[in-house]
Coordinates of C-alpha atoms and ligand atoms in Angstrom, one line a residue:
X10 CA -34.7 12.2 28.4
X11 CA -32.7 11.6 25.3
X12 CA -34.4 14.1 23.1
X13 CA -33.1 17.3 24.5
X14 CA -30.4 17.7 22.0
X15 CA -32.7 19.0 19.4
X16 CA -33.8 21.8 21.6
X17 CA -30.5 23.5 21.6
X18 CA -31.8 26.9 21.5
X19 CA -28.9 29.2 20.5
X20 CA -28.5 27.9 17.1
X21 CA -26.1 30.4 15.8
X22 CA -26.6 30.3 12.0
X23 CA -25.4 33.6 11.0
X24 CA -24.1 36.9 12.5
X25 CA -25.2 39.9 10.7
X26 CA -24.2 43.5 11.0
X27 CA -24.1 45.8 14.1
X28 CA -27.1 45.7 16.4
X29 CA -28.8 43.0 14.4
X30 CA -29.8 39.8 16.3
X31 CA -28.1 36.5 15.3
X32 CA -30.6 33.9 14.1
X33 CA -31.9 31.9 17.0
X34 CA -34.3 29.1 16.8
X35 CA -37.2 29.6 19.3
X36 CA -38.3 26.4 20.9
X37 CA -41.7 26.7 19.3
X38 CA -43.9 29.5 18.0
X39 CA -47.5 29.9 16.9
X40 CA -48.1 33.4 15.5
X41 CA -51.7 34.4 15.0
X42 CA -51.8 34.5 11.1
X43 CA -54.7 37.0 11.3
X44 CA -52.5 39.4 13.1
X45 CA -49.7 39.1 10.6
X46 CA -52.2 39.4 7.6
X47 CA -53.8 42.5 9.1
X48 CA -50.4 44.1 9.0
X49 CA -51.1 46.8 11.5
X50 CA -47.7 47.0 13.2
X51 CA -46.5 49.8 15.3
X52 CA -43.4 51.8 14.4
X53 CA -42.1 50.5 17.7
X54 CA -41.7 47.2 15.8
X55 CA -39.5 48.5 12.9
X56 CA -36.3 46.8 14.3
X57 CA -38.1 43.6 14.8
X58 CA -39.4 43.7 11.2
X59 CA -35.8 44.4 10.0
X60 CA -34.6 41.4 11.9
X61 CA -37.3 39.2 10.4
X62 CA -36.2 40.3 6.9
X63 CA -32.6 39.4 7.8
X64 CA -33.5 36.1 9.3
X65 CA -35.5 35.2 6.3
X66 CA -32.5 35.7 4.2
X67 CA -30.0 34.1 6.5
X68 CA -32.1 31.0 7.2
X69 CA -32.5 30.4 3.4
X70 CA -28.8 30.0 2.8
X71 CA -28.9 26.3 3.7
X72 CA -32.1 25.4 1.8
X73 CA -33.9 23.7 0.4
X74 CA -34.1 20.6 2.7
X75 CA -35.4 17.2 2.2
X76 CA -35.4 13.8 4.0
X77 CA -34.1 12.3 0.7
X78 CA -30.7 14.1 1.2
X79 CA -29.7 11.7 4.0
X80 CA -26.9 9.2 3.2
X81 CA -28.4 6.2 4.9
X82 CA -31.7 4.5 4.2
X83 CA -34.1 3.7 7.1
X84 CA -34.8 0.0 7.9
X85 CA -38.0 0.3 5.8
X86 CA -35.8 0.7 2.7
X87 CA -37.7 3.9 2.0
X88 CA -35.5 7.1 1.9
X89 CA -38.7 9.1 2.2
X90 CA -39.2 8.0 5.8
X91 CA -37.9 10.5 8.3
X92 CA -35.1 9.1 10.4
X93 CA -33.0 10.1 13.4
X94 CA -30.8 8.2 15.9
X95 CA -31.1 8.5 19.6
X96 CA -28.0 10.5 20.5
X97 CA -27.0 9.1 23.9
X98 CA -26.6 5.4 22.9
X99 CA -23.3 3.8 22.3
X100 CA -22.3 0.4 20.7
X101 CA -20.7 -2.3 22.7
X102 CA -19.4 -5.0 20.4
X103 CA -17.7 -7.1 23.1
X104 CA -19.9 -10.1 22.6
X105 CA -20.6 -10.0 18.9
X106 CA -17.9 -12.6 18.3
X107 CA -16.2 -10.9 15.3
X108 CA -12.6 -11.7 14.6
X109 CA -11.9 -8.6 12.6
X110 CA -13.0 -4.9 13.0
X111 CA -16.6 -4.3 11.9
X112 CA -17.7 -1.6 9.5
X113 CA -20.0 1.1 10.7
X114 CA -23.2 -0.2 9.2
X115 CA -22.5 -3.6 10.6
X116 CA -21.9 -2.1 14.1
X117 CA -25.2 -0.2 13.8
X118 CA -27.1 -3.5 13.2
X119 CA -25.1 -6.1 15.2
X120 CA -23.7 -4.5 18.3
X121 CA -26.0 -3.9 21.3
X122 CA -26.3 -0.2 22.2
X123 CA -26.1 1.0 25.7
X124 CA -27.4 4.2 27.2
X125 CA -24.9 6.8 28.6
X126 CA -27.0 9.8 29.8
X127 CA -25.9 13.1 28.5
X128 CA -23.0 11.7 26.5
X129 CA -23.6 12.6 22.9
X130 CA -22.6 10.0 20.4
X131 CA -21.3 12.2 17.5
X132 CA -22.1 9.7 14.8
X133 CA -25.8 10.2 15.6
X134 CA -25.6 13.3 13.4
X135 CA -24.5 11.4 10.3
X136 CA -28.2 11.4 9.7
X137 CA -29.7 14.8 10.4
X138 CA -33.3 14.9 9.3
X139 CA -34.1 16.5 12.6
X140 CA -31.6 19.4 12.1
X141 CA -32.9 19.8 8.5
X142 CA -36.5 20.0 9.7
X143 CA -35.6 22.6 12.4
X144 CA -33.8 24.8 9.8
X145 CA -36.7 24.4 7.4
X146 CA -39.3 25.4 10.0
X147 CA -37.5 28.6 10.8
X148 CA -36.8 29.4 7.1
X149 CA -40.5 28.9 6.2
X150 CA -41.7 30.9 9.2
X151 CA -39.5 34.0 8.7
X152 CA -39.9 34.0 4.9
X153 CA -43.7 33.9 5.1
X154 CA -43.7 36.8 7.6
X155 CA -41.1 38.7 5.6
X156 CA -43.4 38.3 2.5
X157 CA -46.4 39.4 4.5
X158 CA -44.5 42.7 5.4
X159 CA -44.6 43.5 1.6
X160 CA -47.6 44.5 -0.4
X161 CA -46.9 42.3 -3.4
X162 CA -48.6 39.0 -4.1
X163 CA -45.2 37.5 -4.6
X164 CA -41.7 38.1 -3.3
X165 CA -38.4 36.2 -3.2
X166 CA -39.4 35.3 0.4
X167 CA -42.8 33.8 -0.5
X168 CA -41.2 32.0 -3.4
X169 CA -38.6 30.5 -1.0
X170 CA -41.2 29.6 1.7
X171 CA -43.5 28.0 -0.8
X172 CA -40.8 26.0 -2.6
X173 CA -39.2 24.8 0.7
X174 CA -42.6 23.4 1.8
X175 CA -43.2 21.9 -1.6
X176 CA -39.8 20.1 -1.6
X177 CA -40.1 18.8 2.0
X178 CA -43.7 17.6 2.0
X179 CA -45.1 17.4 -1.6
X180 CA -42.8 16.8 -4.5
X181 CA -42.8 13.0 -5.3
X182 CA -39.0 12.8 -5.6
X183 CA -38.2 14.6 -2.3
X184 CA -41.3 14.4 -0.1
X185 CA -41.3 13.1 3.5
X186 CA -43.8 10.3 4.2
X187 CA -46.3 11.3 6.8
X188 CA -44.9 9.2 9.6
X189 CA -42.2 9.2 12.3
X190 CA -41.7 5.4 12.4
X191 CA -37.9 5.9 12.6
X192 CA -37.5 9.0 14.7
X193 CA -35.0 8.8 17.5
X194 CA -34.5 5.2 16.8
X195 CA -32.0 3.1 18.7
X196 CA -29.5 1.0 16.8
X197 CA -28.3 -2.6 17.4
X198 CA -30.4 -5.8 17.2
X199 CA -32.9 -4.6 19.8
X200 CA -33.3 -1.3 18.0
X201 CA -34.1 -0.4 14.4
X202 CA -37.4 1.2 15.3
X203 CA -38.3 4.7 16.4
X204 CA -39.1 5.7 20.0
X205 CA -41.9 7.8 21.2
X206 CA -39.6 10.6 22.2
X207 CA -38.9 11.0 18.4
X208 CA -42.3 12.5 17.9
X209 CA -40.7 15.7 19.4
X210 CA -38.6 15.9 16.2
X211 CA -41.5 17.5 14.4
X212 CA -42.7 19.9 17.1
X213 CA -41.8 22.9 14.9
X214 CA -44.6 21.9 12.5
X215 CA -46.3 24.6 14.4
X216 CA -44.0 27.2 12.7
X217 CA -44.8 25.6 9.3
X218 CA -48.5 25.8 10.0
X219 CA -48.2 29.5 10.9
X220 CA -46.4 30.1 7.7
X221 CA -48.9 28.2 5.5
X222 CA -51.8 30.0 7.2
X223 CA -50.2 33.4 6.4
X224 CA -49.5 32.4 2.7
X225 CA -53.0 31.0 2.4
X226 CA -54.9 33.8 4.1
X227 CA -53.0 36.7 2.4
X228 CA -53.5 34.9 -0.9
X229 CA -49.9 34.5 -1.9
X230 CA -49.5 33.9 -5.6
X231 CA -46.7 31.4 -5.0
X232 CA -49.0 29.3 -2.7
X233 CA -51.1 27.5 -5.2
X234 CA -54.4 25.6 -4.7
X235 CA -52.6 22.4 -5.6
X236 CA -50.0 23.0 -2.9
X237 CA -52.7 23.8 -0.4
X238 CA -54.6 20.7 -1.3
X239 CA -51.5 18.6 -1.2
X240 CA -50.5 20.0 2.2
X241 CA -54.0 19.3 3.6
X242 CA -53.9 15.7 2.3
X243 CA -50.4 15.2 3.9
X244 CA -51.6 16.7 7.1
X245 CA -54.7 14.5 7.3
X246 CA -52.5 11.4 6.9
X247 CA -50.0 12.5 9.5
X248 CA -52.8 13.4 12.0
X249 CA -54.1 9.8 11.6
X250 CA -50.5 8.6 12.4
X251 CA -50.4 10.9 15.5
X252 CA -53.7 9.7 16.7
X253 CA -53.4 6.0 16.2
X254 CA -49.8 4.8 16.3
X255 CA -48.6 3.4 19.7
X256 CA -45.4 5.5 19.7
X257 CA -47.3 8.6 19.0
X258 CA -50.0 7.9 21.6
X259 CA -47.2 7.2 24.1
X260 CA -45.7 10.6 23.4
X261 CA -49.2 12.1 23.8
X262 CA -49.3 10.6 27.3
X263 CA -45.8 11.8 28.4
X264 CA -46.4 13.9 31.5
X265 CA -43.6 16.4 30.8
X266 CA -42.6 18.7 27.9
X267 CA -42.8 15.8 25.4
X268 CA -46.6 15.6 26.1
X269 CA -46.9 19.4 25.9
X270 CA -45.2 19.6 22.6
X271 CA -47.3 16.6 21.2
X272 CA -50.4 18.8 21.7
X273 CA -48.7 21.7 20.0
X274 CA -48.3 19.7 16.9
X275 CA -51.7 18.0 16.8
X276 CA -53.6 21.2 17.6
X277 CA -51.8 23.2 15.0
X278 CA -52.3 20.6 12.3
X279 CA -56.0 20.5 13.0
X280 CA -56.1 24.2 12.6
X281 CA -54.3 23.8 9.2
X282 CA -57.0 21.5 7.9
X283 CA -59.8 23.7 9.2
X284 CA -60.9 21.4 12.1
X285 CA -61.1 24.1 14.7
X286 CA -63.4 21.9 17.0
X287 CA -60.8 19.2 16.9
X288 CA -58.0 21.6 17.7
X289 CA -60.1 22.9 20.6
X290 CA -60.6 19.4 21.9
X291 CA -56.8 18.9 21.7
X292 CA -55.8 21.9 23.7
X293 CA -58.7 21.4 26.1
X294 CA -57.4 17.8 26.7
X295 CA -54.0 19.2 27.4
X296 CA -55.2 21.8 29.9
X297 CA -57.3 19.1 31.6
X298 CA -54.6 16.4 31.8
X299 CA -50.8 17.0 31.7
X300 CA -51.1 20.7 32.5
X301 CA -52.9 20.1 35.8
X302 CA -49.7 18.5 37.2
X303 CA -47.0 20.5 35.6
X304 CA -46.8 23.6 37.8
X305 CA -46.3 23.2 41.6
X306 CA -47.5 25.6 44.2
X307 CA -44.4 27.8 43.9
X308 CA -44.3 27.8 40.2
X309 CA -41.6 25.2 39.8
X310 CA -42.2 22.6 37.1
X311 CA -41.2 19.4 39.0
X312 CA -40.9 17.2 35.9
X313 CA -38.5 19.6 34.3
X314 CA -36.7 20.4 37.5
X315 CA -35.7 16.8 37.8
X316 CA -33.8 16.9 34.5
X317 CA -30.1 17.3 33.8
X318 CA -30.6 20.9 32.6
X319 CA -33.4 22.4 34.7
X320 CA -33.2 26.0 33.5
X321 CA -33.4 24.8 29.9
X322 CA -36.3 22.4 30.6
X323 CA -38.3 25.0 32.5
X324 CA -38.0 27.4 29.6
X325 CA -38.7 24.6 27.1
X326 CA -41.9 23.4 28.6
X327 CA -43.0 27.0 29.1
X328 CA -42.7 27.7 25.4
X329 CA -44.8 24.7 24.7
X330 CA -47.5 25.7 27.3
X331 CA -47.6 29.1 25.8
X332 CA -47.9 27.7 22.3
X333 CA -50.9 25.5 23.5
X334 CA -52.5 28.7 25.0
X335 CA -52.0 30.6 21.7
X336 CA -53.4 27.8 19.7
X337 CA -56.4 27.4 22.1
X338 CA -57.1 31.2 21.9
X339 CA -56.9 31.1 18.1
X340 CA -59.7 28.6 18.0
X341 CA -61.8 30.5 20.4
X342 CA -60.8 29.3 23.9
X343 CA -59.9 32.7 25.3
X344 CA -59.7 31.2 28.8
X345 CA -56.6 29.1 28.0
X346 CA -54.2 31.7 29.4
X347 CA -56.1 31.7 32.6
X348 CA -56.3 28.0 33.1
X349 CA -55.1 26.9 36.6
X350 CA -53.5 23.6 37.6
X351 CA -54.3 21.4 40.5
X352 CA -52.2 23.7 42.6
X353 CA -54.0 26.8 41.4
X354 CA -51.0 28.0 39.5
X355 CA -50.8 29.1 35.9
X356 CA -48.5 30.0 33.1
X357 CA -47.6 33.3 34.7
X358 CA -46.7 31.5 38.0
X359 CA -44.4 29.2 36.1
X360 CA -42.7 32.0 34.3
X361 CA -42.2 34.0 37.6
X362 CA -40.6 30.9 39.1
X363 CA -38.3 30.4 36.1
X364 CA -37.1 34.0 36.4
X365 CA -35.7 33.1 39.8
X366 CA -33.5 30.3 38.4
X367 CA -29.9 30.9 37.8
X368 CA -28.8 29.4 34.5
X369 CA -25.2 29.8 35.5
X370 CA -25.7 27.8 38.8
X371 CA -26.6 24.7 36.7
X372 CA -23.9 25.5 34.0
X373 CA -26.6 26.4 31.5
X374 CA -25.6 30.1 30.9
X375 CA -25.8 29.4 27.1
X376 CA -29.5 28.8 27.6
X377 CA -30.4 32.0 29.3
X378 CA -32.0 33.6 26.3
X379 CA -34.3 30.7 25.8
X380 CA -36.8 32.2 28.3
X381 CA -37.0 35.6 26.6
X382 CA -39.8 34.8 24.0
X383 CA -41.9 33.5 26.9
X384 CA -41.2 36.6 29.1
X385 CA -42.4 38.8 26.2
X386 CA -45.5 36.7 25.7
X387 CA -46.4 36.7 29.4
X388 CA -45.8 40.5 29.6
X389 CA -48.0 41.0 26.6
X390 CA -50.9 38.8 27.8
X391 CA -50.9 39.4 31.6
X392 CA -49.5 42.9 31.6
X393 CA -46.3 44.2 33.1
X394 CA -47.5 46.9 35.5
X395 CA -44.3 47.2 37.6
X396 CA -42.0 46.8 34.6
X397 CA -40.5 43.6 36.0
X398 CA -40.5 41.7 32.7
X399 CA -39.2 44.6 30.6
X400 CA -36.4 45.1 33.1
X401 CA -35.5 41.4 33.0
X402 CA -35.4 41.4 29.2
X403 CA -33.4 44.7 29.1
X404 CA -30.8 43.3 31.5
X405 CA -30.3 40.2 29.5
X406 CA -30.6 41.5 26.0
X407 CA -30.7 45.4 25.7
X408 CA -31.8 45.0 22.0
X409 CA -34.8 42.7 22.7
X410 CA -37.2 45.0 20.7
X411 CA -35.2 43.9 17.7
X412 CA -36.1 40.3 18.2
X413 CA -38.8 38.9 15.9
X414 CA -41.0 37.8 18.8
X415 CA -41.3 41.5 19.8
X416 CA -43.5 42.0 16.6
X417 CA -46.3 39.7 18.0
X418 CA -45.9 40.5 21.7
X419 CA -46.4 44.3 21.7
X420 CA -49.4 46.4 21.1
X421 CA -48.9 48.7 18.1
X422 CA -48.2 52.4 18.7
X423 CA -50.5 55.0 17.2
X424 CA -48.6 55.0 13.9
X425 CA -48.7 51.7 12.2
X426 CA -45.8 51.0 10.0
X427 CA -44.8 48.4 7.4
X428 CA -41.3 47.4 6.5
X429 CA -40.8 46.7 2.9
X430 CA -37.7 45.1 1.3
X431 CA -35.6 46.3 4.2
X432 CA -36.7 49.9 3.8
X433 CA -39.2 51.1 6.3
X434 CA -42.2 52.6 4.6
X435 CA -44.4 54.6 6.9
X436 CA -48.1 53.9 6.6
X437 CA -50.2 56.2 8.6
X438 CA -53.4 54.5 9.5
X439 CA -56.5 55.6 11.3
X440 CA -55.9 54.9 15.0
X441 CA -59.6 54.1 15.4
X442 CA -59.3 51.4 12.7
X443 CA -56.1 50.0 14.3
X444 CA -57.8 50.0 17.7
X445 CA -60.8 48.2 16.3
X446 CA -58.7 45.5 14.7
X447 CA -56.7 45.1 17.8
X448 CA -59.8 44.7 19.8
X449 CA -60.7 41.8 17.5
X450 CA -57.2 40.4 18.0
X451 CA -57.6 40.8 21.7
X452 CA -60.3 38.2 21.6
X453 CA -58.0 35.9 19.6
X454 CA -55.1 36.5 22.0
X455 CA -57.2 36.9 25.1
X456 CA -54.8 39.3 26.8
Ligands
LIG14 C1 -43.6 56.5 16.0 O1 -44.5 57.4 15.5 C2 -44.8 58.4 16.5 C3 -45.9 59.3 15.9 O2 -45.6 59.6 14.6 C4 -43.5 59.2 16.8 O3 -43.8 60.2 17.8 C5 -42.5 58.2 17.4 O4 -41.3 58.9 17.5 C6 -42.2 57.1 16.4 N1 -41.4 56.1 17.0 C7 -40.4 55.5 16.4 C8 -39.7 54.5 17.2 O5 -40.1 55.8 15.2
LIG15 C1 -19.5 -4.2 27.2 O1 -20.2 -5.4 27.4 C2 -19.5 -6.4 28.1 C3 -20.3 -7.7 28.1 O2 -21.6 -7.4 28.4 C4 -19.3 -5.8 29.6 O3 -18.6 -6.7 30.3 C5 -18.6 -4.4 29.4 O4 -18.5 -3.8 30.7 C6 -19.2 -3.6 28.5 N1 -18.4 -2.3 28.2 C7 -18.8 -1.1 28.4 C8 -17.9 -0.1 28.1 O5 -20.0 -0.9 28.6
LIG16 C1 -15.0 -6.4 16.6 O1 -15.4 -5.1 16.1 C2 -15.3 -4.0 16.9 C3 -15.9 -2.8 16.1 O2 -15.3 -2.6 14.9 C4 -13.8 -3.8 17.2 O3 -13.7 -2.7 18.1 C5 -13.2 -5.0 17.8 O4 -11.9 -4.8 17.9 C6 -13.5 -6.2 16.8 N1 -13.0 -7.4 17.4 C7 -11.9 -8.0 16.9 C8 -11.4 -9.3 17.6 O5 -11.3 -7.6 15.9
LIG17 C1 -44.3 42.1 -7.5 O1 -43.6 40.9 -7.8 C2 -43.5 40.6 -9.1 C3 -42.9 39.2 -9.3 O2 -41.7 39.1 -8.5 C4 -42.6 41.7 -9.8 O3 -42.5 41.5 -11.2 C5 -43.2 43.1 -9.5 O4 -42.3 44.1 -10.0 C6 -43.5 43.3 -8.0 N1 -44.2 44.5 -7.8 C7 -43.8 45.4 -6.9 C8 -44.7 46.6 -6.8 O5 -42.8 45.3 -6.3
LIG18 C1 -61.6 14.7 22.0 O1 -60.3 14.1 22.4 C2 -60.5 12.8 23.0 C3 -59.1 12.3 23.5 O2 -58.1 13.2 23.4 C4 -61.1 11.9 22.1 O3 -61.3 10.7 22.7 C5 -62.5 12.4 21.7 O4 -63.0 11.6 20.7 C6 -62.3 13.8 21.0 N1 -63.6 14.4 20.8 C7 -63.9 15.0 19.6 C8 -65.3 15.6 19.5 O5 -63.0 15.1 18.7
LIG19 C1 -48.9 20.4 43.7 O1 -47.5 20.6 43.8 C2 -46.8 19.7 44.7 C3 -45.4 20.1 44.8 O2 -45.3 21.4 45.2 C4 -47.0 18.3 44.1 O3 -46.4 17.4 44.9 C5 -48.4 18.0 43.9 O4 -48.6 16.7 43.2 C6 -49.1 19.1 43.1 N1 -50.6 18.8 43.0 C7 -51.1 18.6 41.9 C8 -52.6 18.4 42.0 O5 -50.5 18.6 40.8
LIG20 C1 -58.2 36.2 32.6 O1 -58.0 36.6 33.9 C2 -57.9 38.0 34.0 C3 -57.6 38.3 35.5 O2 -58.2 37.5 36.3 C4 -59.2 38.7 33.6 O3 -59.1 40.0 33.7 C5 -59.4 38.3 32.1 O4 -60.7 38.7 31.7 C6 -59.4 36.8 32.0 N1 -59.5 36.5 30.5 C7 -60.3 35.5 30.1 C8 -60.2 35.4 28.6 O5 -60.9 34.8 30.8

């Protein structure tokens, strides 16, 4: 309930030149690293490639990021612990008994905090590890893909992606401890400890995993064995935290988008450490538990419909469901996209319902575009025989083929093309070869 603030989709970081898309932060995204590494992109994706190069540069402007940059230390006394404050909670110092005004840090500890739904306490952003992590995850994702579009073993993009990961997760001076003990913590005497909703703060680890898999599989010179080993060690510790700590387990049992995103993280991290059976078990558990009750007979997502911003939450959970389907498909569960709920509905049914919602009717017009990556994904996987999905995208965003998501949601045209350093370099490849590779990918994507 209180965690939606981090999902603000239209994170306008930079506006580039004419016809180029402003950087937006997709709710979550797992891109098949084998598809990116194979590099057989159609010339119909040139604009999307150009945008990826732009977003890689734009997203780097604020970097690098580290939990050690925050100005307040968590209750553990360890600046390396990730920390965020629940945003809808406000202090009430009426009964504290003070005779003079209290300083902020005293208020945070002494005054009881009360919940005011939807009312954002601006001082919650004095600590912004969650914003830093979201920015990091996008920078790492787009820089890794931007590098993969080149044919060099190193590029400024791969250097940026590698160093951002190293600084956030690995360097002794700046690393984050592998726990979320103080995520979305409440303040006041009854607070000072993280809540299960805070586990959502790291949902975009999926983007980081995508990036690392690309750097690793395409043998990036900047991604060293030492870094890879360090990241595997960090991930194993954090997986243990996710699978054993009560707050993490509570998030894993959340029936709504919180639960769906928990499985995103856990499955992606198991893929990173090479535990494909474990990842398969995670996605299978999701599709047999929460998913069974998330999509009603008409395609509505009842648990998201009940929220303050139903358009946003429908789109948000759809992105998480699709990410679970992509992760499952990557580790061999090609049926994931076809799983049906207790009401015999599926991801496509959920999208079709979401398309009937009016964002404006619930004062959510600023969230309209949040659905677009999911529309592209469903059109790609299930097909779009009557052009309904393409028409919806065109109406909302005429330039949607310039969005990065278009790169991994469209079949390549006969001519495969690579963008390199902003300049498109045409690479004619044998169509038979491309078709062959795509057939292999079809298994992975199961469309
Ligand atoms: C892609 O390449 C094909 C074949 O060379 C060409 O006919 C088509 O116009 C190209 N499309 C774009 C968008 O460049
Ligand atoms: C603050 O707490 C006092 C005492 O519990 C209560 O009477 C008062 O209504 C509260 N004020 C607000 C704004 O919640
Ligand atoms: C107690 O501290 C609070 C928070 O600084 C302040 O609003 C309030 O006026 C203080 N009470 C007195 C009697 O100064
Ligand atoms: C590849 O990257 C290295 C290091 O940045 C650079 O020295 C070299 O010129 C690049 N090669 C090409 C073909 O761009
Ligand atoms: C699969 O996941 C369940 C719970 O999510 C767990 O109890 C079980 O041990 C897992 N099995 C394997 C083989 O990992
Ligand atoms: C099917 O959807 C209805 C709402 O349309 C809901 O009340 C019911 O619990 C759902 N059934 C299952 C098995 O999830
Ligand atoms: C998913 O369902 C479609 C339509 O029923 C079918 O054509 C396709 O083979 C199924 N895919 C998988 C991987 O089960």
